[in-house]
Amino acid sequence: MASFIVLLGAPGAGKGTQAEILAKRTGLPHISSGDIFRENLKKQTELGKLAQKYMSKGELVPDDVTIAMIKERLSRPDCAKGAILDGFPRTPAQAKALDEMLAELGGKVVAVPFIKVPEEELVDRLSGRLVCKANGHIFHKKYNPPKVPGICDYDGSELYQREDDKPEVVRNRIRVYLEQTAPLIDFYRARGLLVEIDGNQPIEKVTEDLWNALPDEVKAQ
Ligand code: AP5
């Protein structure tokens, strides 16, 4: 049965950073709903243009649109053994839809690491974040700087600051997270899947704790 990991955490908690590392280590694909929306926006698809209206304000893209997009993504062959989900599910309706999709696909959620970071630290992380234009590799001006300023270490593309990392949008993203996504913490805790990870540590230490929290079936992929 395919094994899916759901990374939970506030905006800036380090989900994308850790998902990238775990994907390399496990061989499972990293699926980020935010990256798929941004990719669509770059290509100016209808989905991208629609998503942008919500993302620019820090609001969530409507459930029906997001669920359909993820359902299509998870049905692709590279998810046959599972995936690392980053940013989805983000509402109780999305969590329910995920269960239904995985039941159809013959998979299940096997662990839900919840990366905890204090709120004041989140703003600092997001305001210093740099992302590469070609592939979305993540850096931080202070905590994870690129070797050459402004250039991605991995593919040489230009680094930019995300539109929604402006302080006023960040504050709304955190508010939306607390209202709409935080209820998933109890949802997955009640199912015995939640593992709390201290995200307020150096990146390598967070990875170590996450790795130790993963079930053996995922590590052996
Ligand atoms: P999305 O792209 O998913 O953004 P997010 O969840 O707000 O998360 P972030 O990408 O901001 O943070 P992260 O936790 O991945 O942190 P990162 O690793 O980059 O969503 C964007 C928008 O798309 C949403 O607002 C919404 O509009 C829409 N959307 C997406 N999914 C949706 C869904 N399911 N339903 C509806 N709408 C949806 O790290 C942050 C920074 O900190 C980086 O600079 C990094 O280098 C640094 N850092 C990481 N770890 C550490 C550490 N341990 N110590 C110091 N610095 C660190």
Tab-separated table of C-alpha atoms and ligand atoms in Angstrom:
chain	number	residue	atom	x	y	z
A	1	MET	CA	0.000	0.000	0.000
A	2	ALA	CA	1.306	3.458	-0.911
A	3	SER	CA	2.490	5.554	2.068
A	4	PHE	CA	1.722	9.257	2.289
A	5	ILE	CA	3.341	11.704	4.714
A	6	VAL	CA	1.431	14.916	5.501
A	7	LEU	CA	3.622	17.788	6.736
A	8	LEU	CA	1.677	20.190	8.954
A	9	GLY	CA	2.887	23.556	10.190
A	10	ALA	CA	2.287	27.299	9.937
A	11	PRO	CA	3.519	29.364	6.968
A	12	GLY	CA	7.302	29.517	7.294
A	13	ALA	CA	7.565	26.554	9.674
A	14	GLY	CA	9.930	24.810	7.246
A	15	LYS	CA	7.596	22.341	5.492
A	16	GLY	CA	9.000	23.024	2.017
A	17	THR	CA	12.619	22.954	3.208
A	18	GLN	CA	12.164	19.625	4.969
A	19	ALA	CA	9.948	18.087	2.267
A	20	GLU	CA	12.693	18.684	-0.297
A	21	ILE	CA	15.254	16.872	1.896
A	22	LEU	CA	12.917	13.994	2.780
A	23	ALA	CA	11.948	13.522	-0.869
A	24	LYS	CA	15.619	13.103	-1.800
A	25	ARG	CA	16.197	10.632	1.034
A	26	THR	CA	13.084	8.513	0.542
A	27	GLY	CA	12.733	8.754	-3.244
A	28	LEU	CA	9.095	9.781	-2.779
A	29	PRO	CA	7.875	12.826	-4.745
A	30	HIS	CA	7.474	16.154	-2.918
A	31	ILE	CA	4.030	17.513	-3.683
A	32	SER	CA	3.437	21.124	-2.673
A	33	SER	CA	0.040	22.623	-3.460
A	34	GLY	CA	1.576	26.119	-3.248
A	35	ASP	CA	4.291	25.177	-5.787
A	36	ILE	CA	1.674	23.776	-8.195
A	37	PHE	CA	-0.337	27.003	-7.957
A	38	ARG	CA	2.821	29.102	-8.510
A	39	GLU	CA	3.828	26.914	-11.481
A	40	ASN	CA	0.381	27.481	-12.998
A	41	LEU	CA	0.655	31.198	-12.419
A	42	LYS	CA	4.025	31.269	-14.194
A	43	LYS	CA	2.387	29.593	-17.201
A	44	GLN	CA	-0.664	31.904	-16.904
A	45	THR	CA	-3.153	28.991	-16.887
A	46	GLU	CA	-6.751	29.626	-15.795
A	47	LEU	CA	-5.994	27.746	-12.550
A	48	GLY	CA	-2.945	29.935	-11.922
A	49	LYS	CA	-4.869	33.155	-12.534
A	50	LEU	CA	-7.686	32.043	-10.247
A	51	ALA	CA	-5.301	30.936	-7.471
A	52	GLN	CA	-3.400	34.213	-7.632
A	53	LYS	CA	-6.511	36.150	-6.547
A	54	TYR	CA	-6.453	34.280	-3.225
A	55	MET	CA	-2.703	33.811	-2.777
A	56	SER	CA	-1.918	37.505	-3.145
A	57	LYS	CA	-4.176	38.224	-0.143
A	58	GLY	CA	-3.019	35.243	1.906
A	59	GLU	CA	-6.424	33.546	1.634
A	60	LEU	CA	-6.946	29.882	0.796
A	61	VAL	CA	-7.843	28.826	-2.746
A	62	PRO	CA	-11.360	27.271	-2.640
A	63	ASP	CA	-11.488	23.621	-1.584
A	64	ASP	CA	-13.125	22.254	-4.754
A	65	VAL	CA	-10.391	23.707	-7.001
A	66	THR	CA	-7.555	22.580	-4.723
A	67	ILE	CA	-8.951	19.088	-4.200
A	68	ALA	CA	-9.413	18.484	-7.949
A	69	MET	CA	-5.850	19.652	-8.609
A	70	ILE	CA	-4.318	17.365	-5.971
A	71	LYS	CA	-6.457	14.406	-7.035
A	72	GLU	CA	-5.074	14.690	-10.550
A	73	ARG	CA	-1.499	15.010	-9.222
A	74	LEU	CA	-1.734	11.996	-6.903
A	75	SER	CA	-3.080	9.781	-9.671
A	76	ARG	CA	0.176	10.116	-11.654
A	77	PRO	CA	2.539	7.120	-11.781
A	78	ASP	CA	5.295	8.727	-9.691
A	79	CYS	CA	2.963	8.578	-6.645
A	80	ALA	CA	2.495	4.799	-6.887
A	81	LYS	CA	4.570	4.252	-3.715
A	82	GLY	CA	3.318	7.373	-1.937
A	83	ALA	CA	4.359	11.013	-1.580
A	84	ILE	CA	5.356	13.766	0.810
A	85	LEU	CA	2.505	16.260	0.970
A	86	ASP	CA	3.413	19.859	1.794
A	87	GLY	CA	0.547	22.356	2.179
A	88	PHE	CA	-2.255	19.881	1.528
A	89	PRO	CA	-4.586	19.167	3.264
A	90	ARG	CA	-5.196	22.595	4.757
A	91	THR	CA	-8.865	22.405	5.793
A	92	PRO	CA	-11.003	19.624	7.325
A	93	ALA	CA	-12.809	19.230	3.954
A	94	GLN	CA	-9.461	18.690	2.209
A	95	ALA	CA	-8.407	16.125	4.840
A	96	LYS	CA	-11.625	14.183	4.270
A	97	ALA	CA	-11.155	14.377	0.489
A	98	LEU	CA	-7.577	13.108	0.878
A	99	ASP	CA	-8.816	10.019	2.716
A	100	GLU	CA	-11.294	9.346	-0.076
A	101	MET	CA	-8.672	9.812	-2.824
A	102	LEU	CA	-6.197	7.539	-1.075
A	103	ALA	CA	-8.848	4.858	-0.519
A	104	GLU	CA	-9.455	4.889	-4.296
A	105	LEU	CA	-5.741	4.868	-5.113
A	106	GLY	CA	-4.839	2.152	-2.598
A	107	GLY	CA	-2.816	4.327	-0.246
A	108	LYS	CA	-2.984	5.799	3.240
A	109	VAL	CA	-1.570	8.548	5.426
A	110	VAL	CA	1.080	6.876	7.598
A	111	ALA	CA	2.470	9.859	9.548
A	112	VAL	CA	1.700	13.535	10.093
A	113	PRO	CA	4.743	15.425	11.393
A	114	PHE	CA	3.637	18.786	12.827
A	115	ILE	CA	6.550	21.237	12.662
A	116	LYS	CA	6.100	23.714	15.534
A	117	VAL	CA	7.693	27.181	15.398
A	118	PRO	CA	6.846	30.237	17.552
A	119	GLU	CA	4.825	32.901	15.732
A	120	GLU	CA	7.423	35.699	16.024
A	121	GLU	CA	10.012	33.446	14.356
A	122	LEU	CA	7.679	32.792	11.380
A	123	VAL	CA	7.624	36.436	10.305
A	124	ASP	CA	11.420	36.611	10.476
A	125	ARG	CA	11.763	33.475	8.370
A	126	LEU	CA	9.301	34.559	5.693
A	127	SER	CA	10.636	38.089	5.367
A	128	GLY	CA	14.143	36.698	4.712
A	129	ARG	CA	13.099	33.838	2.420
A	130	LEU	CA	14.500	33.629	-1.117
A	131	VAL	CA	13.144	31.203	-3.705
A	132	CYS	CA	14.685	30.140	-7.013
A	133	LYS	CA	12.806	31.002	-10.190
A	134	ALA	CA	13.486	27.747	-12.023
A	135	ASN	CA	12.612	25.073	-9.458
A	136	GLY	CA	11.472	26.701	-6.220
A	137	HIS	CA	14.586	25.774	-4.199
A	138	ILE	CA	14.366	27.551	-0.843
A	139	PHE	CA	16.994	29.739	0.871
A	140	HIS	CA	17.085	32.319	3.634
A	141	LYS	CA	19.151	35.520	3.676
A	142	LYS	CA	20.435	34.776	7.184
A	143	TYR	CA	19.654	31.149	8.113
A	144	ASN	CA	20.333	29.365	4.817
A	145	PRO	CA	22.122	31.772	2.458
A	146	PRO	CA	23.033	30.793	-1.110
A	147	LYS	CA	26.771	30.469	-1.858
A	148	VAL	CA	26.557	33.324	-4.402
A	149	PRO	CA	24.111	36.090	-3.395
A	150	GLY	CA	20.964	36.102	-5.545
A	151	ILE	CA	21.774	32.826	-7.356
A	152	CYS	CA	20.433	29.313	-6.672
A	153	ASP	CA	23.135	26.822	-5.549
A	154	TYR	CA	21.441	23.951	-7.392
A	155	ASP	CA	20.442	25.266	-10.812
A	156	GLY	CA	22.040	28.740	-11.120
A	157	SER	CA	18.700	30.497	-11.579
A	158	GLU	CA	17.819	33.864	-10.083
A	159	LEU	CA	16.419	34.055	-6.536
A	160	TYR	CA	13.353	36.189	-5.776
A	161	GLN	CA	11.140	37.148	-2.858
A	162	ARG	CA	7.613	35.686	-2.940
A	163	GLU	CA	4.812	38.263	-3.366
A	164	ASP	CA	2.957	36.792	-0.396
A	165	ASP	CA	5.988	37.161	1.912
A	166	LYS	CA	5.224	40.865	2.423
A	167	PRO	CA	4.552	41.530	6.138
A	168	GLU	CA	0.843	42.444	5.730
A	169	VAL	CA	0.114	39.281	3.701
A	170	VAL	CA	2.179	37.128	6.074
A	171	ARG	CA	0.044	38.267	9.010
A	172	ASN	CA	-3.124	37.250	7.162
A	173	ARG	CA	-1.617	33.865	6.172
A	174	ILE	CA	-0.871	33.151	9.835
A	175	ARG	CA	-4.421	34.171	10.831
A	176	VAL	CA	-5.913	31.930	8.101
A	177	TYR	CA	-3.655	29.070	9.222
A	178	LEU	CA	-4.826	29.393	12.841
A	179	GLU	CA	-8.495	29.501	11.842
A	180	GLN	CA	-8.683	26.947	9.034
A	181	THR	CA	-5.663	24.632	9.183
A	182	ALA	CA	-4.824	24.322	12.895
A	183	PRO	CA	-7.961	22.152	13.502
A	184	LEU	CA	-6.177	19.413	11.509
A	185	ILE	CA	-3.694	19.031	14.379
A	186	ASP	CA	-6.396	17.523	16.586
A	187	PHE	CA	-7.933	15.646	13.646
A	188	TYR	CA	-4.697	13.711	13.032
A	189	ARG	CA	-3.793	13.478	16.721
A	190	ALA	CA	-7.095	11.687	17.364
A	191	ARG	CA	-6.110	9.163	14.701
A	192	GLY	CA	-2.731	8.517	16.344
A	193	LEU	CA	-0.797	9.875	13.330
A	194	LEU	CA	0.481	13.209	14.670
A	195	VAL	CA	4.127	13.573	15.673
A	196	GLU	CA	5.198	16.928	17.113
A	197	ILE	CA	8.554	18.173	15.839
A	198	ASP	CA	10.409	21.143	17.325
A	199	GLY	CA	10.931	23.323	14.240
A	200	ASN	CA	12.805	26.001	16.168
A	201	GLN	CA	16.177	24.306	15.716
A	202	PRO	CA	18.790	24.313	12.939
A	203	ILE	CA	17.538	22.788	9.658
A	204	GLU	CA	19.715	19.643	10.006
A	205	LYS	CA	18.425	18.969	13.521
A	206	VAL	CA	14.806	19.302	12.386
A	207	THR	CA	15.548	16.818	9.583
A	208	GLU	CA	17.052	14.367	12.080
A	209	ASP	CA	13.984	14.539	14.338
A	210	LEU	CA	11.662	14.178	11.351
A	211	TRP	CA	13.577	11.203	10.030
A	212	ASN	CA	13.386	9.482	13.404
A	213	ALA	CA	9.618	10.047	13.434
A	214	LEU	CA	8.988	8.391	10.063
A	215	PRO	CA	7.730	4.832	9.950
A	216	ASP	CA	10.219	2.207	8.650
A	217	GLU	CA	8.107	1.486	5.565
A	218	VAL	CA	8.821	5.019	4.297
A	219	LYS	CA	12.552	4.958	5.078
A	220	ALA	CA	12.965	1.703	3.195
A	221	GLN	CA	11.462	3.029	-0.088
B	1	AP5	P1	2.357	27.541	0.401
B	1	AP5	O1	3.299	27.740	-0.711
B	1	AP5	O2	1.982	26.166	0.807
B	1	AP5	O3	2.877	28.375	1.640
B	1	AP5	P2	2.780	28.084	3.220
B	1	AP5	O4	2.071	26.907	3.693
B	1	AP5	O5	2.284	29.378	3.717
B	1	AP5	O6	4.151	27.671	3.584
B	1	AP5	P3	5.426	28.344	3.194
B	1	AP5	O7	5.883	27.876	1.837
B	1	AP5	O8	5.299	29.847	3.345
B	1	AP5	O9	6.383	27.910	4.359
B	1	AP5	P4	7.121	26.527	4.648
B	1	AP5	O10	6.572	25.933	5.879
B	1	AP5	O11	7.172	25.664	3.425
B	1	AP5	O12	8.547	27.106	4.999
B	1	AP5	P5	9.923	27.068	4.171
B	1	AP5	O13	10.500	25.703	4.182
B	1	AP5	O14	9.799	27.772	2.862
B	1	AP5	O15	0.963	28.286	0.094
B	1	AP5	C1	0.936	29.570	-0.480
B	1	AP5	C2	-0.510	29.944	-0.789
B	1	AP5	O16	-1.059	29.029	-1.756
B	1	AP5	C3	-1.488	29.894	0.393
B	1	AP5	O17	-1.461	31.090	1.133
B	1	AP5	C4	-2.820	29.679	-0.342
B	1	AP5	O18	-3.286	30.872	-0.912
B	1	AP5	C5	-2.425	28.737	-1.480
B	1	AP5	N1	-2.551	27.306	-1.092
B	1	AP5	C6	-1.539	26.402	-0.997
B	1	AP5	N2	-2.018	25.195	-0.615
B	1	AP5	C7	-3.359	25.336	-0.457
B	1	AP5	C8	-4.393	24.465	-0.056
B	1	AP5	N3	-4.152	23.179	0.270
B	1	AP5	N4	-5.670	24.951	0.002
B	1	AP5	C9	-5.939	26.222	-0.335
B	1	AP5	N5	-5.000	27.122	-0.708
B	1	AP5	C10	-3.704	26.691	-0.777
B	1	AP5	O19	10.829	27.958	5.169
B	1	AP5	C11	10.580	29.350	5.339
B	1	AP5	C12	11.930	30.094	5.459
B	1	AP5	O20	12.573	29.697	6.668
B	1	AP5	C13	12.928	29.786	4.331
B	1	AP5	O21	13.628	30.939	4.018
B	1	AP5	C14	13.876	28.733	4.941
B	1	AP5	O22	15.176	28.783	4.390
B	1	AP5	C15	13.862	29.109	6.418
B	1	AP5	N6	13.978	27.959	7.319
B	1	AP5	C16	13.397	26.719	7.170
B	1	AP5	N7	13.703	25.943	8.223
B	1	AP5	C17	14.472	26.706	9.061
B	1	AP5	C18	15.095	26.453	10.323
B	1	AP5	N8	14.987	25.257	10.933
B	1	AP5	N9	15.795	27.446	10.895
B	1	AP5	C19	15.916	28.670	10.274
B	1	AP5	N10	15.349	28.961	9.082
B	1	AP5	C20	14.637	27.981	8.481
